């Protein structure tokens, strides 16, 4: 099997630091795939146009060329979602991998036209017993004044390989808010590039991840600020148990011309076992003087004092641990407006931490 | 708001060029014959000659780094790796040839020796030309000498430690260093001896199209302490010069070492230096670094905390002006329980200069109850400069407290406004803020060196309103 070299950082550092890319030896990329039939689309389907003809678009980074080429050539789900007005109702896409739909390769384009507003949920599930494969690409165009919420929920099982390449181009005064729940996948590789093209463009990325057993999570977020007064906020909260391993690469890149732009990045990893591993590279790149960039990164175990306090109120250690993790994740989970999904995520946290 | 006009470093003193006179200059390039000739010129023992030749083999096998600044302009066929000055090693400045002595006089070394140092080593091109230490330290068993003398007089001590902390396989320029090293200092501080006043080695490269490859080996034995200062400079030439020194520090149980560097190479210098410390139980190494010179620097001092309770602090500032690309930072490996590291890094980019902070914090599986705290701040003084922060944080156990913070930005308008509202002029307010920015580093230096650093930064802000 060919070694896959994926998720390269925009700037290289020493090879000995083992973070410039991720190498996978145990993953087979299918050359042919069957039709994928288990997609459910619900919610505001009448105000949002959904078609199967995609525009020819370009992804600046992506998880890897082989994955991008595959998604562009043999995707078994192609969706172009066009938003032409403001809608307060949500759109849900639910992809469920099962015995008959073991491979999902989706190529989704979202075009949010000027002055539009929408919330789109994209959810990925896999039946517990299958060893599936998911490779998705998602391109978002947010035109002037568009305000788009994208909620990506990965609740795939721990046997399925998951690859996701996301790319957004954000125009003047447009906003793209990502909420990403990243719990599933044996190898769970995500690349998210966001291009803040014009003045007052804005992007928020709120992510929670949870790793168990031998899961490998490799996250590569890249925000390039080009517009004046543009703004990016990345908040990444995660927890790792067993032998799970996480690589987080987060880049905020202030390009020339991004005067008065702001970028903040905060990453915190809770280590729930002494064999879990956290590798982080929070990068700040700056070619413009009049900007404000901050990043912070921290790792450690659950605070013993807090744990003791909760346990002194009658909780067992495991339950206390769950409460602590949920408390860390709470701000991000609470930003999801759908109660049913919130409950589902909380239940999943309980299951993973059991 | 008006631009801050921060003066470029005044290099008049550092740019003094002496005539390129030498007793012997090796021909340019890197071949086994050239290495053998260096070994012969230096009267190396056989083991050292063999070591050099093996290092050359490693050098030829290793690739250039695939990251960091572009160093493709370096052509080893155009660099003379050994230049022997027209003098032997002296223990009196009076015996040092006039032109060389004048250079060190202007750099203030003999004066500093009288006022505030316990010992001085001065290297000119490839060889040490002056070495001296206070008698009372000699009586306590402190050894401070040039590396060649150490190889001859303390062969067992040198063999046991030489390029063991920094193996030649680490990277291409360490291998190069192993093949062509010359000069540098050897320090041994015996058990429980406290050297209260610093020792200083100063490295001066005068010869054009040449390289300096000094080796510094310091062993601070159990319970001992030392402050060691290194300074370096060179006049500017049109073609590139190369500095690929190597510093190996062994800090034994309960020992303390502070290693301070004021680096002010000329702006045609490629500074590809390697520094590493092995720190044992309850011992501590503190690094204080000011990087001002060179065209390109790739310099990441490293602490390996092998002993339980070992500690390290890194305090560094880089100042990149026109045409400079300073890629600096720090690496720490926590290899035992209860170890701790504190990093405080600052950078200033001006006039198209580029500063990069690149780092690694690795807390290994066996380093329970370890703590690490990293803070880096970058100041951009105009919009043609570049400032990047590329830190890697590798945490392999749960019993840790790790935090990293970084900030990037310009001088705060609010802070200027606040100071101006207190009656301080805009110019003075900016000067005050920049000085304050550099203060955490300058306060860590002995006062004479803090003054030198301030001269280097030259924080006088000129009347440049508008």
PDB file of C-alpha atoms in Angstrom, chain A residues 88-318:
ATOM      1  CA  UNK A  88     -34.098  31.314   9.574  1.00  0.00           C
ATOM      2  CA  UNK A  89     -34.836  27.649   9.122  1.00  0.00           C
ATOM      3  CA  UNK A  90     -32.046  25.158   8.961  1.00  0.00           C
ATOM      4  CA  UNK A  91     -30.939  22.710   6.295  1.00  0.00           C
ATOM      5  CA  UNK A  92     -29.768  19.242   7.337  1.00  0.00           C
ATOM      6  CA  UNK A  93     -27.670  16.840   5.287  1.00  0.00           C
ATOM      7  CA  UNK A  94     -27.258  13.459   6.937  1.00  0.00           C
ATOM      8  CA  UNK A  95     -24.865  10.946   5.410  1.00  0.00           C
ATOM      9  CA  UNK A  96     -25.101   7.473   6.910  1.00  0.00           C
ATOM     10  CA  UNK A  97     -22.497   4.887   5.948  1.00  0.00           C
ATOM     11  CA  UNK A  98     -23.791   1.328   6.197  1.00  0.00           C
ATOM     12  CA  UNK A  99     -23.223  -2.137   4.736  1.00  0.00           C
ATOM     13  CA  UNK A 100     -24.604  -1.112   1.339  1.00  0.00           C
ATOM     14  CA  UNK A 101     -22.983   2.355   1.408  1.00  0.00           C
ATOM     15  CA  UNK A 102     -19.531   1.662   2.691  1.00  0.00           C
ATOM     16  CA  UNK A 103     -17.665   4.352   0.758  1.00  0.00           C
ATOM     17  CA  UNK A 104     -18.727   7.980   0.715  1.00  0.00           C
ATOM     18  CA  UNK A 105     -16.984  10.517  -1.454  1.00  0.00           C
ATOM     19  CA  UNK A 106     -18.857  13.789  -1.332  1.00  0.00           C
ATOM     20  CA  UNK A 107     -18.228  17.011  -3.153  1.00  0.00           C
ATOM     21  CA  UNK A 108     -20.313  19.863  -1.820  1.00  0.00           C
ATOM     22  CA  UNK A 109     -20.365  23.468  -3.004  1.00  0.00           C
ATOM     23  CA  UNK A 110     -22.211  26.126  -1.042  1.00  0.00           C
ATOM     24  CA  UNK A 111     -22.831  29.466  -2.690  1.00  0.00           C
ATOM     25  CA  UNK A 112     -24.228  32.082  -0.322  1.00  0.00           C
ATOM     26  CA  UNK A 113     -25.184  35.057  -2.456  1.00  0.00           C
ATOM     27  CA  UNK A 114     -25.153  38.694  -1.282  1.00  0.00           C
ATOM     28  CA  UNK A 115     -27.153  39.575   1.852  1.00  0.00           C
ATOM     29  CA  UNK A 116     -28.191  35.998   2.521  1.00  0.00           C
ATOM     30  CA  UNK A 117     -28.310  34.065   5.751  1.00  0.00           C
ATOM     31  CA  UNK A 118     -28.531  30.331   6.420  1.00  0.00           C
ATOM     32  CA  UNK A 119     -27.539  27.523   8.752  1.00  0.00           C
ATOM     33  CA  UNK A 120     -26.492  24.214   7.238  1.00  0.00           C
ATOM     34  CA  UNK A 121     -25.837  21.030   9.193  1.00  0.00           C
ATOM     35  CA  UNK A 122     -23.682  18.355   7.579  1.00  0.00           C
ATOM     36  CA  UNK A 123     -23.648  15.152   9.589  1.00  0.00           C
ATOM     37  CA  UNK A 124     -21.685  11.968   9.029  1.00  0.00           C
ATOM     38  CA  UNK A 125     -22.566   8.661  10.681  1.00  0.00           C
ATOM     39  CA  UNK A 126     -21.446   5.074  10.180  1.00  0.00           C
ATOM     40  CA  UNK A 127     -22.998   1.836  11.410  1.00  0.00           C
ATOM     41  CA  UNK A 128     -20.862   0.436  14.196  1.00  0.00           C
ATOM     42  CA  UNK A 129     -19.820  -2.757  12.427  1.00  0.00           C
ATOM     43  CA  UNK A 130     -18.601  -1.425   9.113  1.00  0.00           C
ATOM     44  CA  UNK A 131     -15.110  -0.340   8.164  1.00  0.00           C
ATOM     45  CA  UNK A 132     -16.021   2.562   5.940  1.00  0.00           C
ATOM     46  CA  UNK A 133     -14.231   5.258   3.975  1.00  0.00           C
ATOM     47  CA  UNK A 134     -15.193   8.895   3.806  1.00  0.00           C
ATOM     48  CA  UNK A 135     -13.512  11.558   1.732  1.00  0.00           C
ATOM     49  CA  UNK A 136     -15.325  14.858   1.489  1.00  0.00           C
ATOM     50  CA  UNK A 137     -14.587  18.223  -0.037  1.00  0.00           C
ATOM     51  CA  UNK A 138     -16.592  21.291   0.823  1.00  0.00           C
ATOM     52  CA  UNK A 139     -16.237  24.685  -0.879  1.00  0.00           C
ATOM     53  CA  UNK A 140     -18.016  27.722   0.447  1.00  0.00           C
ATOM     54  CA  UNK A 141     -18.398  31.058  -1.300  1.00  0.00           C
ATOM     55  CA  UNK A 142     -19.768  33.735   1.020  1.00  0.00           C
ATOM     56  CA  UNK A 143     -20.581  36.820  -1.027  1.00  0.00           C
ATOM     57  CA  UNK A 144     -20.926  40.365   0.386  1.00  0.00           C
ATOM     58  CA  UNK A 145     -22.872  40.519   3.650  1.00  0.00           C
ATOM     59  CA  UNK A 146     -23.706  36.811   3.589  1.00  0.00           C
ATOM     60  CA  UNK A 147     -23.908  35.200   7.011  1.00  0.00           C
ATOM     61  CA  UNK A 148     -23.515  31.435   6.964  1.00  0.00           C
ATOM     62  CA  UNK A 149     -23.353  28.947   9.809  1.00  0.00           C
ATOM     63  CA  UNK A 150     -21.881  25.573   8.934  1.00  0.00           C
ATOM     64  CA  UNK A 151     -22.144  22.805  11.503  1.00  0.00           C
ATOM     65  CA  UNK A 152     -20.135  19.708  10.636  1.00  0.00           C
ATOM     66  CA  UNK A 153     -20.717  16.714  12.852  1.00  0.00           C
ATOM     67  CA  UNK A 154     -18.464  13.699  12.459  1.00  0.00           C
ATOM     68  CA  UNK A 155     -19.911  10.829  14.486  1.00  0.00           C
ATOM     69  CA  UNK A 156     -18.408   8.121  12.306  1.00  0.00           C
ATOM     70  CA  UNK A 157     -17.302   4.935  14.027  1.00  0.00           C
ATOM     71  CA  UNK A 158     -13.709   4.281  15.109  1.00  0.00           C
ATOM     72  CA  UNK A 159     -13.043   1.881  12.197  1.00  0.00           C
ATOM     73  CA  UNK A 160     -13.839   4.261   9.363  1.00  0.00           C
ATOM     74  CA  UNK A 161     -11.197   6.464   7.811  1.00  0.00           C
ATOM     75  CA  UNK A 162     -12.323  10.055   7.556  1.00  0.00           C
ATOM     76  CA  UNK A 163     -10.837  12.740   5.322  1.00  0.00           C
ATOM     77  CA  UNK A 164     -12.288  16.205   5.015  1.00  0.00           C
ATOM     78  CA  UNK A 165     -11.071  19.176   2.955  1.00  0.00           C
ATOM     79  CA  UNK A 166     -12.866  22.455   3.496  1.00  0.00           C
ATOM     80  CA  UNK A 167     -12.217  25.758   1.741  1.00  0.00           C
ATOM     81  CA  UNK A 168     -14.023  29.045   2.131  1.00  0.00           C
ATOM     82  CA  UNK A 169     -13.722  32.323   0.220  1.00  0.00           C
ATOM     83  CA  UNK A 170     -15.230  35.173   2.222  1.00  0.00           C
ATOM     84  CA  UNK A 171     -16.132  38.501   0.629  1.00  0.00           C
ATOM     85  CA  UNK A 172     -16.803  41.959   2.061  1.00  0.00           C
ATOM     86  CA  UNK A 173     -18.639  41.983   5.406  1.00  0.00           C
ATOM     87  CA  UNK A 174     -19.515  38.318   4.959  1.00  0.00           C
ATOM     88  CA  UNK A 175     -19.330  35.873   7.838  1.00  0.00           C
ATOM     89  CA  UNK A 176     -18.729  32.162   7.909  1.00  0.00           C
ATOM     90  CA  UNK A 177     -19.077  30.460  11.281  1.00  0.00           C
ATOM     91  CA  UNK A 178     -17.924  26.883  11.511  1.00  0.00           C
ATOM     92  CA  UNK A 179     -18.859  24.599  14.370  1.00  0.00           C
ATOM     93  CA  UNK A 180     -17.082  21.289  14.043  1.00  0.00           C
ATOM     94  CA  UNK A 181     -17.725  18.244  16.190  1.00  0.00           C
ATOM     95  CA  UNK A 182     -14.953  15.811  15.353  1.00  0.00           C
ATOM     96  CA  UNK A 183     -15.391  12.543  17.246  1.00  0.00           C
ATOM     97  CA  UNK A 184     -15.199   9.737  14.690  1.00  0.00           C
ATOM     98  CA  UNK A 185     -12.704   8.120  12.377  1.00  0.00           C
ATOM     99  CA  UNK A 186      -9.836   5.693  12.776  1.00  0.00           C
ATOM    100  CA  UNK A 187      -7.611   8.161  10.992  1.00  0.00           C
ATOM    101  CA  UNK A 188      -9.445  11.439  11.149  1.00  0.00           C
ATOM    102  CA  UNK A 189      -7.777  13.996   8.888  1.00  0.00           C
ATOM    103  CA  UNK A 190      -9.250  17.477   8.440  1.00  0.00           C
ATOM    104  CA  UNK A 191      -7.970  20.369   6.399  1.00  0.00           C
ATOM    105  CA  UNK A 192      -9.780  23.682   6.631  1.00  0.00           C
ATOM    106  CA  UNK A 193      -8.603  26.699   4.673  1.00  0.00           C
ATOM    107  CA  UNK A 194     -10.381  30.003   4.913  1.00  0.00           C
ATOM    108  CA  UNK A 195      -9.558  33.015   2.807  1.00  0.00           C
ATOM    109  CA  UNK A 196     -10.689  36.347   4.270  1.00  0.00           C
ATOM    110  CA  UNK A 197     -10.556  38.152   1.002  1.00  0.00           C
ATOM    111  CA  UNK A 198     -12.137  41.505   1.564  1.00  0.00           C
ATOM    112  CA  UNK A 199     -12.663  44.137   4.187  1.00  0.00           C
ATOM    113  CA  UNK A 200     -14.537  43.198   7.344  1.00  0.00           C
ATOM    114  CA  UNK A 201     -14.767  39.577   6.297  1.00  0.00           C
ATOM    115  CA  UNK A 202     -15.078  37.350   9.305  1.00  0.00           C
ATOM    116  CA  UNK A 203     -14.587  33.690  10.129  1.00  0.00           C
ATOM    117  CA  UNK A 204     -15.070  31.750  13.334  1.00  0.00           C
ATOM    118  CA  UNK A 205     -13.979  28.157  13.764  1.00  0.00           C
ATOM    119  CA  UNK A 206     -15.189  26.429  16.928  1.00  0.00           C
ATOM    120  CA  UNK A 207     -14.095  22.833  17.187  1.00  0.00           C
ATOM    121  CA  UNK A 208     -14.424  20.064  19.728  1.00  0.00           C
ATOM    122  CA  UNK A 209     -12.659  16.753  19.216  1.00  0.00           C
ATOM    123  CA  UNK A 210     -12.549  13.573  21.222  1.00  0.00           C
ATOM    124  CA  UNK A 211     -10.155  10.692  20.651  1.00  0.00           C
ATOM    125  CA  UNK A 212     -10.082   7.184  22.102  1.00  0.00           C
ATOM    126  CA  UNK A 213      -8.276   3.870  21.619  1.00  0.00           C
ATOM    127  CA  UNK A 214      -5.770   4.199  18.762  1.00  0.00           C
ATOM    128  CA  UNK A 215      -7.498   7.036  16.954  1.00  0.00           C
ATOM    129  CA  UNK A 216      -5.329   9.499  15.107  1.00  0.00           C
ATOM    130  CA  UNK A 217      -6.684  13.014  14.727  1.00  0.00           C
ATOM    131  CA  UNK A 218      -4.823  15.366  12.399  1.00  0.00           C
ATOM    132  CA  UNK A 219      -6.294  18.859  12.156  1.00  0.00           C
ATOM    133  CA  UNK A 220      -4.845  21.519   9.874  1.00  0.00           C
ATOM    134  CA  UNK A 221      -6.625  24.893   9.954  1.00  0.00           C
ATOM    135  CA  UNK A 222      -5.279  27.762   7.877  1.00  0.00           C
ATOM    136  CA  UNK A 223      -6.714  31.261   7.943  1.00  0.00           C
ATOM    137  CA  UNK A 224      -5.348  33.865   5.519  1.00  0.00           C
ATOM    138  CA  UNK A 225      -6.352  37.451   6.226  1.00  0.00           C
ATOM    139  CA  UNK A 226      -6.242  39.786   3.253  1.00  0.00           C
ATOM    140  CA  UNK A 227      -9.038  42.288   3.803  1.00  0.00           C
ATOM    141  CA  UNK A 228      -8.775  45.358   6.001  1.00  0.00           C
ATOM    142  CA  UNK A 229     -10.444  44.864   9.383  1.00  0.00           C
ATOM    143  CA  UNK A 230     -10.902  41.191   8.645  1.00  0.00           C
ATOM    144  CA  UNK A 231     -11.164  38.904  11.619  1.00  0.00           C
ATOM    145  CA  UNK A 232     -10.628  35.248  12.457  1.00  0.00           C
ATOM    146  CA  UNK A 233     -11.207  33.363  15.678  1.00  0.00           C
ATOM    147  CA  UNK A 234     -10.234  29.744  16.199  1.00  0.00           C
ATOM    148  CA  UNK A 235     -11.266  27.954  19.372  1.00  0.00           C
ATOM    149  CA  UNK A 236     -10.281  24.317  19.588  1.00  0.00           C
ATOM    150  CA  UNK A 237     -11.107  22.191  22.612  1.00  0.00           C
ATOM    151  CA  UNK A 238     -10.305  18.514  22.763  1.00  0.00           C
ATOM    152  CA  UNK A 239      -9.828  15.495  24.973  1.00  0.00           C
ATOM    153  CA  UNK A 240      -7.844  12.307  24.390  1.00  0.00           C
ATOM    154  CA  UNK A 241      -8.078   9.004  26.181  1.00  0.00           C
ATOM    155  CA  UNK A 242      -6.362   5.605  25.800  1.00  0.00           C
ATOM    156  CA  UNK A 243      -3.654   5.734  23.119  1.00  0.00           C
ATOM    157  CA  UNK A 244      -5.330   8.414  21.041  1.00  0.00           C
ATOM    158  CA  UNK A 245      -3.062  10.883  19.330  1.00  0.00           C
ATOM    159  CA  UNK A 246      -3.832  14.372  18.070  1.00  0.00           C
ATOM    160  CA  UNK A 247      -1.926  16.726  15.814  1.00  0.00           C
ATOM    161  CA  UNK A 248      -3.251  20.238  15.708  1.00  0.00           C
ATOM    162  CA  UNK A 249      -1.805  22.650  13.176  1.00  0.00           C
ATOM    163  CA  UNK A 250      -3.396  26.080  13.209  1.00  0.00           C
ATOM    164  CA  UNK A 251      -2.096  28.939  11.073  1.00  0.00           C
ATOM    165  CA  UNK A 252      -3.168  32.554  11.112  1.00  0.00           C
ATOM    166  CA  UNK A 253      -1.497  34.359   8.244  1.00  0.00           C
ATOM    167  CA  UNK A 254      -1.746  38.168   8.046  1.00  0.00           C
ATOM    168  CA  UNK A 255      -1.122  39.015   4.417  1.00  0.00           C
ATOM    169  CA  UNK A 256       0.000  42.424   3.214  1.00  0.00           C
ATOM    170  CA  UNK A 257      -2.987  44.771   3.106  1.00  0.00           C
ATOM    171  CA  UNK A 258      -4.835  43.236   6.052  1.00  0.00           C
ATOM    172  CA  UNK A 259      -4.618  46.463   8.046  1.00  0.00           C
ATOM    173  CA  UNK A 260      -6.354  46.429  11.415  1.00  0.00           C
ATOM    174  CA  UNK A 261      -7.096  42.742  11.005  1.00  0.00           C
ATOM    175  CA  UNK A 262      -7.361  40.567  14.083  1.00  0.00           C
ATOM    176  CA  UNK A 263      -6.653  36.914  14.552  1.00  0.00           C
ATOM    177  CA  UNK A 264      -7.007  34.789  17.663  1.00  0.00           C
ATOM    178  CA  UNK A 265      -6.354  31.126  18.122  1.00  0.00           C
ATOM    179  CA  UNK A 266      -6.847  29.138  21.299  1.00  0.00           C
ATOM    180  CA  UNK A 267      -6.224  25.417  21.582  1.00  0.00           C
ATOM    181  CA  UNK A 268      -6.602  23.290  24.680  1.00  0.00           C
ATOM    182  CA  UNK A 269      -6.108  19.557  24.898  1.00  0.00           C
ATOM    183  CA  UNK A 270      -7.202  17.537  27.936  1.00  0.00           C
ATOM    184  CA  UNK A 271      -5.135  14.411  28.363  1.00  0.00           C
ATOM    185  CA  UNK A 272      -7.226  11.702  29.999  1.00  0.00           C
ATOM    186  CA  UNK A 273      -4.566   8.994  30.032  1.00  0.00           C
ATOM    187  CA  UNK A 274      -0.795   8.871  30.368  1.00  0.00           C
ATOM    188  CA  UNK A 275      -0.471   7.267  26.935  1.00  0.00           C
ATOM    189  CA  UNK A 276      -2.467   9.855  24.981  1.00  0.00           C
ATOM    190  CA  UNK A 277      -0.378  12.257  22.940  1.00  0.00           C
ATOM    191  CA  UNK A 278      -0.885  15.858  21.896  1.00  0.00           C
ATOM    192  CA  UNK A 279       1.211  17.570  19.245  1.00  0.00           C
ATOM    193  CA  UNK A 280       0.424  21.177  18.385  1.00  0.00           C
ATOM    194  CA  UNK A 281       1.774  23.793  16.009  1.00  0.00           C
ATOM    195  CA  UNK A 282      -0.064  27.093  16.426  1.00  0.00           C
ATOM    196  CA  UNK A 283       1.507  29.359  13.796  1.00  0.00           C
ATOM    197  CA  UNK A 284       1.298  33.111  13.416  1.00  0.00           C
ATOM    198  CA  UNK A 285       2.628  34.508  10.143  1.00  0.00           C
ATOM    199  CA  UNK A 286       2.685  38.244   9.667  1.00  0.00           C
ATOM    200  CA  UNK A 287       3.534  40.529   6.755  1.00  0.00           C
ATOM    201  CA  UNK A 288       1.456  43.508   7.889  1.00  0.00           C
ATOM    202  CA  UNK A 289       2.281  45.927  10.674  1.00  0.00           C
ATOM    203  CA  UNK A 290      -1.070  47.188  11.869  1.00  0.00           C
ATOM    204  CA  UNK A 291      -2.625  43.909  13.018  1.00  0.00           C
ATOM    205  CA  UNK A 292      -3.274  42.050  16.236  1.00  0.00           C
ATOM    206  CA  UNK A 293      -2.485  38.365  16.390  1.00  0.00           C
ATOM    207  CA  UNK A 294      -2.624  36.115  19.424  1.00  0.00           C
ATOM    208  CA  UNK A 295      -2.417  32.442  19.959  1.00  0.00           C
ATOM    209  CA  UNK A 296      -2.378  30.265  22.991  1.00  0.00           C
ATOM    210  CA  UNK A 297      -2.044  26.556  23.365  1.00  0.00           C
ATOM    211  CA  UNK A 298      -2.189  24.407  26.458  1.00  0.00           C
ATOM    212  CA  UNK A 299      -2.261  20.763  27.410  1.00  0.00           C
ATOM    213  CA  UNK A 300      -2.602  18.849  30.616  1.00  0.00           C
ATOM    214  CA  UNK A 301      -4.727  16.498  32.599  1.00  0.00           C
ATOM    215  CA  UNK A 302      -8.090  17.266  34.164  1.00  0.00           C
ATOM    216  CA  UNK A 303      -7.592  19.586  37.121  1.00  0.00           C
ATOM    217  CA  UNK A 304      -7.297  17.402  40.236  1.00  0.00           C
ATOM    218  CA  UNK A 305      -8.849  20.006  42.504  1.00  0.00           C
ATOM    219  CA  UNK A 306     -11.943  20.343  40.314  1.00  0.00           C
ATOM    220  CA  UNK A 307     -12.176  16.563  39.975  1.00  0.00           C
ATOM    221  CA  UNK A 308     -11.934  16.166  43.738  1.00  0.00           C
ATOM    222  CA  UNK A 309     -14.605  18.819  44.248  1.00  0.00           C
ATOM    223  CA  UNK A 310     -17.047  17.086  41.908  1.00  0.00           C
ATOM    224  CA  UNK A 311     -16.305  13.664  43.434  1.00  0.00           C
ATOM    225  CA  UNK A 312     -16.851  15.060  46.930  1.00  0.00           C
ATOM    226  CA  UNK A 313     -20.406  15.790  45.768  1.00  0.00           C
ATOM    227  CA  UNK A 314     -21.034  12.092  45.263  1.00  0.00           C
ATOM    228  CA  UNK A 315     -19.948  11.514  41.647  1.00  0.00           C
ATOM    229  CA  UNK A 316     -17.768   8.585  40.624  1.00  0.00           C
ATOM    230  CA  UNK A 317     -14.469   9.461  39.002  1.00  0.00           C
ATOM    231  CA  UNK A 318     -15.630   8.559  35.493  1.00  0.00           C
TER     232      UNK A 318
END
